[in-house]
Amino acid sequence: MPQPVALVIGAGDATGGAIARRFAAGGYAACVTRRDVDKLAPLKSAIEADGGVCHAFGSDARKEDEVVALVERIEQGISPIEVMVFNIGANVPCSVLEESASKYFKIWEMACFSGFLNGREVAKRMVARGRGTIIFTGATASVRGSAGFAAFAGAKHALRALAQSMARELGPRGVHVAHSIIDGAIDTAFIRDNFPERYALKDQDGILKPDSIAEAYWMLHRQPRDAWTHELDLRPWMEKF
């Protein structure tokens, strides 16, 4: 049997990279994407150093032709895609009074439209095989539009609706579609540099560790189909909600 593929769209230095490492450790060929393929070199090297398999791709998830070509290349040249994780964020705060139409549209493209493109393409293959897992990474903004986050909240709300619709359509055809709500700060360089007081809670398990998120995604994929989770909330124990 060929080695199954876990495709991570938006394999950044924190959550996306951790997800790719977890699936590689579980025996999957990790196919990881960013717009700049050179930024994936450290992740690819780390996975391979641990004995895993990793293929890196430079791809713009907002461009339909690039998404179609990416999925076809993986399916034909590597192995069937058993798991797709959509992990593009686009969290760019701005007052609605100052938000430009072009930036609002770009955030929607990144956080929602690209989820549709990638989800559609892998779903076509998964439905034909009668199996597969699609996981969309959401945020607090998926369920609550905070002041200053009109564009991000609008895109994340839409991504959540997309995931719900896909789950209802594709679940009965054997494809597990899940949506995670990451409700809290994640252990990243951005949080460390811009929110030092929040980052200081790391020693108390007060911010989410990327490896812990990745473990939850692994669990979602491994669930038996008689007990599938569609929406999963993840937050530190001390986070208010």
PDB file of C-alpha atoms in Angstrom:
ATOM      1  CA  MET A   1       0.000   0.000   0.000  1.00  0.00           C
ATOM      2  CA  PRO A   2       1.319   3.499  -0.812  1.00  0.00           C
ATOM      3  CA  GLN A   3       2.076   5.794   2.099  1.00  0.00           C
ATOM      4  CA  PRO A   4      -0.980   8.005   2.709  1.00  0.00           C
ATOM      5  CA  VAL A   5      -0.664  11.781   2.468  1.00  0.00           C
ATOM      6  CA  ALA A   6      -1.521  14.441   5.016  1.00  0.00           C
ATOM      7  CA  LEU A   7      -1.767  17.784   3.216  1.00  0.00           C
ATOM      8  CA  VAL A   8      -1.305  20.861   5.414  1.00  0.00           C
ATOM      9  CA  ILE A   9      -2.303  24.117   3.728  1.00  0.00           C
ATOM     10  CA  GLY A  10      -0.525  26.919   5.553  1.00  0.00           C
ATOM     11  CA  ALA A  11       2.247  25.026   7.325  1.00  0.00           C
ATOM     12  CA  GLY A  12       3.679  27.888   9.325  1.00  0.00           C
ATOM     13  CA  ASP A  13       6.317  27.821  12.015  1.00  0.00           C
ATOM     14  CA  ALA A  14       3.895  27.007  14.821  1.00  0.00           C
ATOM     15  CA  THR A  15       0.550  25.200  14.507  1.00  0.00           C
ATOM     16  CA  GLY A  16       0.773  24.130  10.878  1.00  0.00           C
ATOM     17  CA  GLY A  17       4.277  22.825  11.302  1.00  0.00           C
ATOM     18  CA  ALA A  18       3.331  20.911  14.434  1.00  0.00           C
ATOM     19  CA  ILE A  19       0.397  19.295  12.626  1.00  0.00           C
ATOM     20  CA  ALA A  20       2.669  18.218   9.777  1.00  0.00           C
ATOM     21  CA  ARG A  21       5.200  16.753  12.219  1.00  0.00           C
ATOM     22  CA  ARG A  22       2.489  14.825  14.083  1.00  0.00           C
ATOM     23  CA  PHE A  23       1.084  13.213  10.967  1.00  0.00           C
ATOM     24  CA  ALA A  24       4.569  12.419   9.685  1.00  0.00           C
ATOM     25  CA  ALA A  25       5.308  10.733  13.012  1.00  0.00           C
ATOM     26  CA  GLY A  26       2.115   8.730  12.521  1.00  0.00           C
ATOM     27  CA  GLY A  27       3.325   7.317   9.233  1.00  0.00           C
ATOM     28  CA  TYR A  28       1.926   9.823   6.761  1.00  0.00           C
ATOM     29  CA  ALA A  29       3.797  11.615   4.028  1.00  0.00           C
ATOM     30  CA  ALA A  30       3.465  15.260   5.034  1.00  0.00           C
ATOM     31  CA  CYS A  31       2.774  17.531   2.075  1.00  0.00           C
ATOM     32  CA  VAL A  32       3.136  21.113   3.280  1.00  0.00           C
ATOM     33  CA  THR A  33       2.448  24.402   1.557  1.00  0.00           C
ATOM     34  CA  ARG A  34       3.220  28.075   1.889  1.00  0.00           C
ATOM     35  CA  ARG A  35       3.392  30.816  -0.697  1.00  0.00           C
ATOM     36  CA  ASP A  36       7.168  30.938  -0.209  1.00  0.00           C
ATOM     37  CA  VAL A  37       8.507  27.393  -0.469  1.00  0.00           C
ATOM     38  CA  ASP A  38      11.911  28.426   0.949  1.00  0.00           C
ATOM     39  CA  LYS A  39      10.273  29.091   4.318  1.00  0.00           C
ATOM     40  CA  LEU A  40       9.354  25.409   4.510  1.00  0.00           C
ATOM     41  CA  ALA A  41      12.966  24.224   4.461  1.00  0.00           C
ATOM     42  CA  PRO A  42      13.409  24.056   8.275  1.00  0.00           C
ATOM     43  CA  LEU A  43      10.158  22.103   8.701  1.00  0.00           C
ATOM     44  CA  LYS A  44      11.054  19.661   5.940  1.00  0.00           C
ATOM     45  CA  SER A  45      14.509  19.119   7.420  1.00  0.00           C
ATOM     46  CA  ALA A  46      13.093  18.564  10.915  1.00  0.00           C
ATOM     47  CA  ILE A  47      10.579  15.970   9.720  1.00  0.00           C
ATOM     48  CA  GLU A  48      13.196  14.128   7.689  1.00  0.00           C
ATOM     49  CA  ALA A  49      15.667  14.217  10.579  1.00  0.00           C
ATOM     50  CA  ASP A  50      13.060  12.389  12.672  1.00  0.00           C
ATOM     51  CA  GLY A  51      12.714   9.723   9.995  1.00  0.00           C
ATOM     52  CA  GLY A  52       9.554  11.088   8.389  1.00  0.00           C
ATOM     53  CA  VAL A  53       8.651  11.946   4.811  1.00  0.00           C
ATOM     54  CA  CYS A  54       7.937  15.532   3.789  1.00  0.00           C
ATOM     55  CA  HIS A  55       7.223  17.216   0.455  1.00  0.00           C
ATOM     56  CA  ALA A  56       7.219  21.014   0.342  1.00  0.00           C
ATOM     57  CA  PHE A  57       5.275  23.084  -2.165  1.00  0.00           C
ATOM     58  CA  GLY A  58       5.146  26.774  -2.927  1.00  0.00           C
ATOM     59  CA  SER A  59       1.501  27.487  -3.688  1.00  0.00           C
ATOM     60  CA  ASP A  60      -0.956  30.359  -3.349  1.00  0.00           C
ATOM     61  CA  ALA A  61      -4.057  28.835  -1.787  1.00  0.00           C
ATOM     62  CA  ARG A  62      -6.210  31.669  -3.208  1.00  0.00           C
ATOM     63  CA  LYS A  63      -5.449  30.794  -6.835  1.00  0.00           C
ATOM     64  CA  GLU A  64      -7.735  28.142  -8.277  1.00  0.00           C
ATOM     65  CA  ASP A  65      -5.332  26.975 -10.957  1.00  0.00           C
ATOM     66  CA  GLU A  66      -2.535  26.525  -8.414  1.00  0.00           C
ATOM     67  CA  VAL A  67      -4.780  24.589  -6.031  1.00  0.00           C
ATOM     68  CA  VAL A  68      -6.026  22.282  -8.785  1.00  0.00           C
ATOM     69  CA  ALA A  69      -2.464  21.660  -9.970  1.00  0.00           C
ATOM     70  CA  LEU A  70      -1.201  21.029  -6.427  1.00  0.00           C
ATOM     71  CA  VAL A  71      -3.823  18.410  -5.599  1.00  0.00           C
ATOM     72  CA  GLU A  72      -3.380  16.694  -8.961  1.00  0.00           C
ATOM     73  CA  ARG A  73       0.403  16.629  -8.552  1.00  0.00           C
ATOM     74  CA  ILE A  74       0.164  15.033  -5.108  1.00  0.00           C
ATOM     75  CA  GLU A  75      -2.513  12.519  -6.091  1.00  0.00           C
ATOM     76  CA  GLN A  76      -0.707  11.424  -9.246  1.00  0.00           C
ATOM     77  CA  GLY A  77       2.912  11.774  -8.172  1.00  0.00           C
ATOM     78  CA  ILE A  78       2.979  10.938  -4.482  1.00  0.00           C
ATOM     79  CA  SER A  79      -0.068   9.195  -2.987  1.00  0.00           C
ATOM     80  CA  PRO A  80      -3.776   9.655  -2.239  1.00  0.00           C
ATOM     81  CA  ILE A  81      -4.583  12.515   0.126  1.00  0.00           C
ATOM     82  CA  GLU A  82      -6.137  10.948   3.219  1.00  0.00           C
ATOM     83  CA  VAL A  83      -6.119  14.105   5.344  1.00  0.00           C
ATOM     84  CA  MET A  84      -6.284  17.790   4.474  1.00  0.00           C
ATOM     85  CA  VAL A  85      -5.786  20.437   7.132  1.00  0.00           C
ATOM     86  CA  PHE A  86      -6.601  24.003   6.162  1.00  0.00           C
ATOM     87  CA  ASN A  87      -4.605  26.229   8.500  1.00  0.00           C
ATOM     88  CA  ILE A  88      -4.441  29.719   6.970  1.00  0.00           C
ATOM     89  CA  GLY A  89      -5.062  32.463   9.522  1.00  0.00           C
ATOM     90  CA  ALA A  90      -5.150  36.044   8.141  1.00  0.00           C
ATOM     91  CA  ASN A  91      -5.682  37.627  11.567  1.00  0.00           C
ATOM     92  CA  VAL A  92      -5.145  41.298  10.716  1.00  0.00           C
ATOM     93  CA  PRO A  93      -6.902  43.716  13.106  1.00  0.00           C
ATOM     94  CA  CYS A  94      -8.245  47.039  11.853  1.00  0.00           C
ATOM     95  CA  SER A  95     -11.062  49.423  12.719  1.00  0.00           C
ATOM     96  CA  VAL A  96     -13.990  49.045  10.358  1.00  0.00           C
ATOM     97  CA  LEU A  97     -13.819  52.831   9.922  1.00  0.00           C
ATOM     98  CA  GLU A  98     -10.355  52.516   8.423  1.00  0.00           C
ATOM     99  CA  GLU A  99     -10.594  49.138   6.701  1.00  0.00           C
ATOM    100  CA  SER A 100      -9.995  49.235   2.955  1.00  0.00           C
ATOM    101  CA  ALA A 101     -12.085  47.218   0.546  1.00  0.00           C
ATOM    102  CA  SER A 102      -8.985  45.574  -0.916  1.00  0.00           C
ATOM    103  CA  LYS A 103      -7.658  44.394   2.465  1.00  0.00           C
ATOM    104  CA  TYR A 104     -11.080  43.160   3.587  1.00  0.00           C
ATOM    105  CA  PHE A 105     -11.373  41.163   0.377  1.00  0.00           C
ATOM    106  CA  LYS A 106      -7.841  39.769   0.704  1.00  0.00           C
ATOM    107  CA  ILE A 107      -8.516  38.559   4.250  1.00  0.00           C
ATOM    108  CA  TRP A 108     -11.691  36.840   3.037  1.00  0.00           C
ATOM    109  CA  GLU A 109      -9.734  35.256   0.185  1.00  0.00           C
ATOM    110  CA  MET A 110      -7.079  33.926   2.555  1.00  0.00           C
ATOM    111  CA  ALA A 111      -9.229  32.742   5.440  1.00  0.00           C
ATOM    112  CA  CYS A 112     -12.354  31.555   3.614  1.00  0.00           C
ATOM    113  CA  PHE A 113     -12.204  31.386  -0.187  1.00  0.00           C
ATOM    114  CA  SER A 114      -8.972  29.422  -0.167  1.00  0.00           C
ATOM    115  CA  GLY A 115     -10.585  27.000   2.282  1.00  0.00           C
ATOM    116  CA  PHE A 116     -13.326  26.392  -0.253  1.00  0.00           C
ATOM    117  CA  LEU A 117     -10.879  25.854  -3.117  1.00  0.00           C
ATOM    118  CA  ASN A 118      -8.699  23.374  -1.253  1.00  0.00           C
ATOM    119  CA  GLY A 119     -11.636  21.658   0.432  1.00  0.00           C
ATOM    120  CA  ARG A 120     -13.447  21.181  -2.870  1.00  0.00           C
ATOM    121  CA  GLU A 121     -10.457  19.721  -4.672  1.00  0.00           C
ATOM    122  CA  VAL A 122      -9.525  17.158  -2.037  1.00  0.00           C
ATOM    123  CA  ALA A 123     -13.185  16.303  -1.399  1.00  0.00           C
ATOM    124  CA  LYS A 124     -13.594  15.217  -5.020  1.00  0.00           C
ATOM    125  CA  ARG A 125     -10.917  12.558  -4.529  1.00  0.00           C
ATOM    126  CA  MET A 126     -12.038  11.547  -1.052  1.00  0.00           C
ATOM    127  CA  VAL A 127     -15.676  11.059  -2.043  1.00  0.00           C
ATOM    128  CA  ALA A 128     -14.597   8.847  -4.938  1.00  0.00           C
ATOM    129  CA  ARG A 129     -12.691   6.663  -2.443  1.00  0.00           C
ATOM    130  CA  GLY A 130     -15.377   6.828   0.254  1.00  0.00           C
ATOM    131  CA  ARG A 131     -12.992   8.010   2.965  1.00  0.00           C
ATOM    132  CA  GLY A 132     -10.890  10.936   4.136  1.00  0.00           C
ATOM    133  CA  THR A 133     -10.640  13.726   6.692  1.00  0.00           C
ATOM    134  CA  ILE A 134     -10.843  17.477   6.149  1.00  0.00           C
ATOM    135  CA  ILE A 135     -10.081  19.762   9.100  1.00  0.00           C
ATOM    136  CA  PHE A 136     -10.543  23.531   9.028  1.00  0.00           C
ATOM    137  CA  THR A 137      -8.748  25.624  11.650  1.00  0.00           C
ATOM    138  CA  GLY A 138     -11.036  28.263  13.118  1.00  0.00           C
ATOM    139  CA  ALA A 139     -10.580  30.856  15.845  1.00  0.00           C
ATOM    140  CA  THR A 140     -12.437  32.793  18.503  1.00  0.00           C
ATOM    141  CA  ALA A 141     -13.528  34.996  15.598  1.00  0.00           C
ATOM    142  CA  SER A 142     -15.387  32.027  14.110  1.00  0.00           C
ATOM    143  CA  VAL A 143     -18.148  32.518  16.674  1.00  0.00           C
ATOM    144  CA  ARG A 144     -17.654  36.078  17.967  1.00  0.00           C
ATOM    145  CA  GLY A 145     -16.925  39.231  16.007  1.00  0.00           C
ATOM    146  CA  SER A 146     -14.844  41.447  18.275  1.00  0.00           C
ATOM    147  CA  ALA A 147     -14.287  45.169  17.783  1.00  0.00           C
ATOM    148  CA  GLY A 148     -11.502  45.798  15.310  1.00  0.00           C
ATOM    149  CA  PHE A 149     -11.775  42.389  13.660  1.00  0.00           C
ATOM    150  CA  ALA A 150     -14.611  42.845  11.170  1.00  0.00           C
ATOM    151  CA  ALA A 151     -12.714  41.379   8.221  1.00  0.00           C
ATOM    152  CA  PHE A 152     -11.203  38.457  10.119  1.00  0.00           C
ATOM    153  CA  ALA A 153     -14.462  37.589  11.892  1.00  0.00           C
ATOM    154  CA  GLY A 154     -16.428  37.768   8.664  1.00  0.00           C
ATOM    155  CA  ALA A 155     -14.025  35.396   6.944  1.00  0.00           C
ATOM    156  CA  LYS A 156     -13.847  32.983   9.868  1.00  0.00           C
ATOM    157  CA  HIS A 157     -17.632  32.938  10.288  1.00  0.00           C
ATOM    158  CA  ALA A 158     -17.890  32.070   6.608  1.00  0.00           C
ATOM    159  CA  LEU A 159     -15.276  29.328   6.902  1.00  0.00           C
ATOM    160  CA  ARG A 160     -17.249  27.794   9.762  1.00  0.00           C
ATOM    161  CA  ALA A 161     -20.404  27.817   7.640  1.00  0.00           C
ATOM    162  CA  LEU A 162     -18.486  26.185   4.797  1.00  0.00           C
ATOM    163  CA  ALA A 163     -17.295  23.443   7.139  1.00  0.00           C
ATOM    164  CA  GLN A 164     -20.819  22.831   8.430  1.00  0.00           C
ATOM    165  CA  SER A 165     -22.246  22.567   4.928  1.00  0.00           C
ATOM    166  CA  MET A 166     -19.475  20.255   3.755  1.00  0.00           C
ATOM    167  CA  ALA A 167     -19.867  18.037   6.820  1.00  0.00           C
ATOM    168  CA  ARG A 168     -23.577  17.597   6.191  1.00  0.00           C
ATOM    169  CA  GLU A 169     -23.063  16.830   2.519  1.00  0.00           C
ATOM    170  CA  LEU A 170     -19.923  14.715   2.663  1.00  0.00           C
ATOM    171  CA  GLY A 171     -20.281  12.883   5.986  1.00  0.00           C
ATOM    172  CA  PRO A 172     -22.862  10.430   4.592  1.00  0.00           C
ATOM    173  CA  ARG A 173     -20.409   9.766   1.747  1.00  0.00           C
ATOM    174  CA  GLY A 174     -17.602   8.715   4.088  1.00  0.00           C
ATOM    175  CA  VAL A 175     -15.668  11.967   4.450  1.00  0.00           C
ATOM    176  CA  HIS A 176     -15.135  13.378   7.949  1.00  0.00           C
ATOM    177  CA  VAL A 177     -15.237  17.191   7.932  1.00  0.00           C
ATOM    178  CA  ALA A 178     -14.287  18.900  11.186  1.00  0.00           C
ATOM    179  CA  HIS A 179     -13.894  22.491  12.324  1.00  0.00           C
ATOM    180  CA  SER A 180     -11.730  23.475  15.291  1.00  0.00           C
ATOM    181  CA  ILE A 181     -12.123  26.659  17.292  1.00  0.00           C
ATOM    182  CA  ILE A 182      -8.742  27.721  18.641  1.00  0.00           C
ATOM    183  CA  ASP A 183      -9.897  29.977  21.464  1.00  0.00           C
ATOM    184  CA  GLY A 184      -6.777  31.422  23.034  1.00  0.00           C
ATOM    185  CA  ALA A 185      -3.239  32.591  22.441  1.00  0.00           C
ATOM    186  CA  ILE A 186      -0.850  30.108  20.850  1.00  0.00           C
ATOM    187  CA  ASP A 187       2.812  29.683  21.730  1.00  0.00           C
ATOM    188  CA  THR A 188       4.267  31.639  18.797  1.00  0.00           C
ATOM    189  CA  ALA A 189       6.944  34.259  18.283  1.00  0.00           C
ATOM    190  CA  PHE A 190       4.174  36.781  17.541  1.00  0.00           C
ATOM    191  CA  ILE A 191       2.577  36.276  20.969  1.00  0.00           C
ATOM    192  CA  ARG A 192       5.974  36.256  22.668  1.00  0.00           C
ATOM    193  CA  ASP A 193       7.044  39.542  21.092  1.00  0.00           C
ATOM    194  CA  ASN A 194       3.740  41.443  21.151  1.00  0.00           C
ATOM    195  CA  PHE A 195       1.919  40.104  24.211  1.00  0.00           C
ATOM    196  CA  PRO A 196       4.623  39.314  26.789  1.00  0.00           C
ATOM    197  CA  GLU A 197       2.177  39.263  29.711  1.00  0.00           C
ATOM    198  CA  ARG A 198       0.069  36.625  27.995  1.00  0.00           C
ATOM    199  CA  TYR A 199       3.163  34.701  26.929  1.00  0.00           C
ATOM    200  CA  ALA A 200       4.322  34.613  30.542  1.00  0.00           C
ATOM    201  CA  LEU A 201       1.364  32.296  31.239  1.00  0.00           C
ATOM    202  CA  LYS A 202       3.075  29.589  29.197  1.00  0.00           C
ATOM    203  CA  ASP A 203       4.682  28.072  32.288  1.00  0.00           C
ATOM    204  CA  GLN A 204       1.177  27.637  33.761  1.00  0.00           C
ATOM    205  CA  ASP A 205      -0.193  26.000  30.596  1.00  0.00           C
ATOM    206  CA  GLY A 206      -2.009  29.276  29.997  1.00  0.00           C
ATOM    207  CA  ILE A 207      -1.426  29.402  26.239  1.00  0.00           C
ATOM    208  CA  LEU A 208      -1.952  26.708  23.650  1.00  0.00           C
ATOM    209  CA  LYS A 209       1.047  24.626  22.624  1.00  0.00           C
ATOM    210  CA  PRO A 210       1.149  23.845  18.868  1.00  0.00           C
ATOM    211  CA  ASP A 211       2.007  20.220  19.628  1.00  0.00           C
ATOM    212  CA  SER A 212      -1.133  19.922  21.772  1.00  0.00           C
ATOM    213  CA  ILE A 213      -3.279  21.289  18.959  1.00  0.00           C
ATOM    214  CA  ALA A 214      -1.639  18.836  16.576  1.00  0.00           C
ATOM    215  CA  GLU A 215      -2.436  15.945  18.906  1.00  0.00           C
ATOM    216  CA  ALA A 216      -6.110  16.963  18.907  1.00  0.00           C
ATOM    217  CA  TYR A 217      -6.110  17.005  15.089  1.00  0.00           C
ATOM    218  CA  TRP A 218      -4.569  13.539  15.033  1.00  0.00           C
ATOM    219  CA  MET A 219      -7.349  12.380  17.345  1.00  0.00           C
ATOM    220  CA  LEU A 220     -10.008  13.863  15.037  1.00  0.00           C
ATOM    221  CA  HIS A 221      -8.610  11.974  12.085  1.00  0.00           C
ATOM    222  CA  ARG A 222      -8.389   8.708  13.997  1.00  0.00           C
ATOM    223  CA  GLN A 223     -11.974   8.788  15.278  1.00  0.00           C
ATOM    224  CA  PRO A 224     -14.194   5.843  14.299  1.00  0.00           C
ATOM    225  CA  ARG A 225     -17.000   6.929  12.022  1.00  0.00           C
ATOM    226  CA  ASP A 226     -19.708   5.918  14.498  1.00  0.00           C
ATOM    227  CA  ALA A 227     -18.562   8.807  16.743  1.00  0.00           C
ATOM    228  CA  TRP A 228     -17.238  11.672  14.615  1.00  0.00           C
ATOM    229  CA  THR A 229     -16.685  15.127  16.070  1.00  0.00           C
ATOM    230  CA  HIS A 230     -17.601  18.013  13.816  1.00  0.00           C
ATOM    231  CA  GLU A 231     -16.661  21.002  15.982  1.00  0.00           C
ATOM    232  CA  LEU A 232     -13.918  20.955  18.576  1.00  0.00           C
ATOM    233  CA  ASP A 233     -13.128  23.825  20.960  1.00  0.00           C
ATOM    234  CA  LEU A 234      -9.539  24.073  22.165  1.00  0.00           C
ATOM    235  CA  ARG A 235      -8.541  26.588  24.837  1.00  0.00           C
ATOM    236  CA  PRO A 236      -6.237  26.732  27.869  1.00  0.00           C
ATOM    237  CA  TRP A 237      -7.772  25.742  31.159  1.00  0.00           C
ATOM    238  CA  MET A 238      -7.618  29.319  32.481  1.00  0.00           C
ATOM    239  CA  GLU A 239      -9.073  30.996  29.353  1.00  0.00           C
ATOM    240  CA  LYS A 240     -12.402  32.800  29.917  1.00  0.00           C
ATOM    241  CA  PHE A 241     -15.192  32.036  27.486  1.00  0.00           C
TER     242      PHE A 241
END
